[in-house]
PDB file of C-alpha atoms in Angstrom:
ATOM      1  CA  UNK A  15      72.191  41.128  86.423  1.00 72.00           C
ATOM      2  CA  UNK A  16      69.184  43.455  87.098  1.00 79.00           C
ATOM      3  CA  UNK A  17      67.251  41.918  84.057  1.00 82.00           C
ATOM      4  CA  UNK A  18      67.636  38.641  85.872  1.00 81.00           C
ATOM      5  CA  UNK A  19      66.522  39.923  89.207  1.00 81.00           C
ATOM      6  CA  UNK A  20      63.336  41.466  87.634  1.00 79.00           C
ATOM      7  CA  UNK A  21      62.668  37.993  86.008  1.00 77.00           C
ATOM      8  CA  UNK A  22      63.179  36.215  89.363  1.00 69.00           C
ATOM      9  CA  UNK A  23      60.783  38.726  91.057  1.00 68.00           C
ATOM     10  CA  UNK A  24      58.246  38.391  88.116  1.00 70.00           C
ATOM     11  CA  UNK A  25      58.277  34.297  88.268  1.00 69.00           C
ATOM     12  CA  UNK A  26      58.081  34.588  92.222  1.00 60.00           C
ATOM     13  CA  UNK A  27      54.756  36.915  92.231  1.00 60.00           C
ATOM     14  CA  UNK A  28      53.562  34.754  89.374  1.00 69.00           C
ATOM     15  CA  UNK A  29      53.777  31.253  91.364  1.00 79.00           C
ATOM     16  CA  UNK A  30      51.155  30.951  94.060  1.00 85.00           C
ATOM     17  CA  UNK A  31      52.441  29.832  97.593  1.00 92.00           C
ATOM     18  CA  UNK A  32      52.297  26.128  98.600  1.00 94.00           C
ATOM     19  CA  UNK A  33      49.257  25.465 100.702  1.00 96.00           C
ATOM     20  CA  UNK A  34      48.487  22.538 102.937  1.00 97.00           C
ATOM     21  CA  UNK A  35      48.950  21.229 106.473  1.00 98.00           C
ATOM     22  CA  UNK A  36      51.841  21.179 109.052  1.00 98.00           C
ATOM     23  CA  UNK A  37      52.480  20.575 112.607  1.00 98.00           C
ATOM     24  CA  UNK A  38      54.947  21.916 115.264  1.00 98.00           C
ATOM     25  CA  UNK A  39      56.102  18.858 117.175  1.00 98.00           C
ATOM     26  CA  UNK A  40      57.795  18.829 120.517  1.00 98.00           C
ATOM     27  CA  UNK A  41      60.202  16.321 120.198  1.00 98.00           C
ATOM     28  CA  UNK A  42      60.482  15.489 124.155  1.00 98.00           C
ATOM     29  CA  UNK A  43      56.941  15.045 124.889  1.00 98.00           C
ATOM     30  CA  UNK A  44      55.478  14.284 121.347  1.00 97.00           C
ATOM     31  CA  UNK A  45      52.856  16.846 121.335  1.00 98.00           C
ATOM     32  CA  UNK A  46      51.780  18.700 118.449  1.00 98.00           C
ATOM     33  CA  UNK A  47      50.207  21.596 117.238  1.00 98.00           C
ATOM     34  CA  UNK A  48      48.361  21.111 113.659  1.00 98.00           C
ATOM     35  CA  UNK A  49      47.568  23.855 111.302  1.00 98.00           C
ATOM     36  CA  UNK A  50      46.650  24.630 107.772  1.00 97.00           C
ATOM     37  CA  UNK A  51      46.958  27.718 105.421  1.00 97.00           C
ATOM     38  CA  UNK A  52      46.719  28.988 101.932  1.00 95.00           C
ATOM     39  CA  UNK A  53      50.408  29.950 102.637  1.00 96.00           C
ATOM     40  CA  UNK A  54      52.258  27.306 104.551  1.00 96.00           C
ATOM     41  CA  UNK A  55      55.806  28.988 104.472  1.00 96.00           C
ATOM     42  CA  UNK A  56      54.202  32.351 105.491  1.00 96.00           C
ATOM     43  CA  UNK A  57      52.352  30.395 108.597  1.00 97.00           C
ATOM     44  CA  UNK A  58      55.543  28.409 109.372  1.00 97.00           C
ATOM     45  CA  UNK A  59      57.464  31.538 109.477  1.00 97.00           C
ATOM     46  CA  UNK A  60      54.788  33.314 111.624  1.00 98.00           C
ATOM     47  CA  UNK A  61      54.688  30.698 114.301  1.00 98.00           C
ATOM     48  CA  UNK A  62      58.316  30.345 114.429  1.00 98.00           C
ATOM     49  CA  UNK A  63      59.054  33.955 114.823  1.00 98.00           C
ATOM     50  CA  UNK A  64      56.259  34.230 117.385  1.00 98.00           C
ATOM     51  CA  UNK A  65      57.669  31.430 119.339  1.00 98.00           C
ATOM     52  CA  UNK A  66      61.291  32.623 119.174  1.00 98.00           C
ATOM     53  CA  UNK A  67      60.128  36.111 120.489  1.00 98.00           C
ATOM     54  CA  UNK A  68      58.150  34.729 123.211  1.00 98.00           C
ATOM     55  CA  UNK A  69      54.616  36.160 121.749  1.00 98.00           C
ATOM     56  CA  UNK A  70      52.844  32.845 120.457  1.00 98.00           C
ATOM     57  CA  UNK A  71      49.158  32.810 121.225  1.00 97.00           C
ATOM     58  CA  UNK A  72      49.006  28.952 122.453  1.00 98.00           C
ATOM     59  CA  UNK A  73      50.536  29.638 126.074  1.00 98.00           C
ATOM     60  CA  UNK A  74      51.136  26.027 126.541  1.00 98.00           C
ATOM     61  CA  UNK A  75      53.258  25.343 123.721  1.00 98.00           C
ATOM     62  CA  UNK A  76      55.149  28.768 124.295  1.00 98.00           C
ATOM     63  CA  UNK A  77      55.822  27.562 127.767  1.00 98.00           C
ATOM     64  CA  UNK A  78      57.312  24.259 126.251  1.00 98.00           C
ATOM     65  CA  UNK A  79      59.313  25.997 124.002  1.00 98.00           C
ATOM     66  CA  UNK A  80      60.834  28.273 126.607  1.00 98.00           C
ATOM     67  CA  UNK A  81      61.563  25.675 128.908  1.00 98.00           C
ATOM     68  CA  UNK A  82      62.767  23.033 126.447  1.00 98.00           C
ATOM     69  CA  UNK A  83      64.509  25.264 123.610  1.00 98.00           C
ATOM     70  CA  UNK A  84      63.811  25.553 120.022  1.00 97.00           C
ATOM     71  CA  UNK A  85      65.895  22.610 119.467  1.00 98.00           C
ATOM     72  CA  UNK A  86      63.507  20.248 120.758  1.00 98.00           C
ATOM     73  CA  UNK A  87      60.776  21.222 118.326  1.00 98.00           C
ATOM     74  CA  UNK A  88      60.378  20.372 114.565  1.00 98.00           C
ATOM     75  CA  UNK A  89      58.340  22.056 111.885  1.00 98.00           C
ATOM     76  CA  UNK A  90      56.926  19.584 109.289  1.00 98.00           C
ATOM     77  CA  UNK A  91      54.876  19.811 106.364  1.00 98.00           C
ATOM     78  CA  UNK A  92      52.372  16.910 106.617  1.00 98.00           C
ATOM     79  CA  UNK A  93      50.104  17.314 103.552  1.00 97.00           C
ATOM     80  CA  UNK A  94      50.010  19.737 100.751  1.00 96.00           C
ATOM     81  CA  UNK A  95      46.926  20.437  98.568  1.00 93.00           C
ATOM     82  CA  UNK A  96      47.543  20.947  94.657  1.00 91.00           C
ATOM     83  CA  UNK A  97      45.979  23.809  93.031  1.00 89.00           C
ATOM     84  CA  UNK A  98      43.291  23.178  90.222  1.00 85.00           C
ATOM     85  CA  UNK A  99      42.701  25.377  87.168  1.00 82.00           C
ATOM     86  CA  UNK A 100      39.670  27.153  88.730  1.00 84.00           C
ATOM     87  CA  UNK A 101      40.381  30.550  89.909  1.00 81.00           C
ATOM     88  CA  UNK A 102      36.886  30.502  92.054  1.00 86.00           C
ATOM     89  CA  UNK A 103      37.882  27.526  94.000  1.00 88.00           C
ATOM     90  CA  UNK A 104      37.940  28.083  97.650  1.00 89.00           C
ATOM     91  CA  UNK A 105      40.333  25.908  99.352  1.00 93.00           C
ATOM     92  CA  UNK A 106      39.508  26.730 102.809  1.00 94.00           C
ATOM     93  CA  UNK A 107      36.977  24.213 103.799  1.00 94.00           C
ATOM     94  CA  UNK A 108      39.371  21.366 102.258  1.00 94.00           C
ATOM     95  CA  UNK A 109      42.332  22.661 104.307  1.00 96.00           C
ATOM     96  CA  UNK A 110      39.981  22.523 107.407  1.00 95.00           C
ATOM     97  CA  UNK A 111      39.179  18.823 106.706  1.00 95.00           C
ATOM     98  CA  UNK A 112      42.978  17.903 106.171  1.00 96.00           C
ATOM     99  CA  UNK A 113      43.637  19.931 109.337  1.00 97.00           C
ATOM    100  CA  UNK A 114      41.051  17.847 111.296  1.00 96.00           C
ATOM    101  CA  UNK A 115      42.271  14.787 109.725  1.00 97.00           C
ATOM    102  CA  UNK A 116      45.980  15.230 110.720  1.00 98.00           C
ATOM    103  CA  UNK A 117      45.310  16.775 114.022  1.00 98.00           C
ATOM    104  CA  UNK A 118      43.338  13.242 114.524  1.00 97.00           C
ATOM    105  CA  UNK A 119      45.913  11.168 113.275  1.00 97.00           C
ATOM    106  CA  UNK A 120      49.018  12.731 115.137  1.00 97.00           C
ATOM    107  CA  UNK A 121      46.942  12.822 118.682  1.00 97.00           C
ATOM    108  CA  UNK A 122      47.325  16.561 118.397  1.00 97.00           C
ATOM    109  CA  UNK A 123      44.289  17.781 120.123  1.00 97.00           C
ATOM    110  CA  UNK A 124      44.182  19.004 123.687  1.00 96.00           C
ATOM    111  CA  UNK A 125      44.942  17.665 126.180  1.00 96.00           C
ATOM    112  CA  UNK A 126      47.314  15.143 124.433  1.00 96.00           C
ATOM    113  CA  UNK A 127      48.386  17.884 122.153  1.00 98.00           C
ATOM    114  CA  UNK A 128      48.345  21.807 121.740  1.00 98.00           C
ATOM    115  CA  UNK A 129      45.790  21.795 119.172  1.00 98.00           C
ATOM    116  CA  UNK A 130      42.345  23.372 120.395  1.00 96.00           C
ATOM    117  CA  UNK A 131      39.438  21.030 119.855  1.00 94.00           C
ATOM    118  CA  UNK A 132      37.207  22.625 117.092  1.00 88.00           C
ATOM    119  CA  UNK A 133      33.764  23.704 118.492  1.00 80.00           C
ATOM    120  CA  UNK A 134      31.605  21.197 116.106  1.00 72.00           C
ATOM    121  CA  UNK A 135      34.077  18.531 117.239  1.00 61.00           C
ATOM    122  CA  UNK A 136      33.163  19.365 120.716  1.00 53.00           C
ATOM    123  CA  UNK A 137      29.513  18.675 119.878  1.00 47.00           C
ATOM    124  CA  UNK A 138      30.086  15.113 118.489  1.00 45.00           C
ATOM    125  CA  UNK A 139      31.822  13.725 121.263  1.00 45.00           C
TER     126      UNK A 139
END
């Protein structure tokens, strides 16, 4: 049993986390917060925890969560980015592009959603 646990831990540490884009969707109003991460599950867990404990940095989202309850919100993975065999590759720029694409597609930017408009997008409008 102990050797099995060690093997599972080794496999877990050897496999990189999933990366991509997810949203927190208000099922009542349709508003969404779109985010990207090199560690999808870690970021989803962090945002869920912040909302449950009343400390989310997006005050409008937190107020809606408090008013409507967690059952009115869905956490959905929108897109995943596959890793390539290149340890030097930095995926952050690709993730930001995917995040921007999905935020636009889902209508998630403020004022229609919870996603802040990026500074570079403001200058293009």
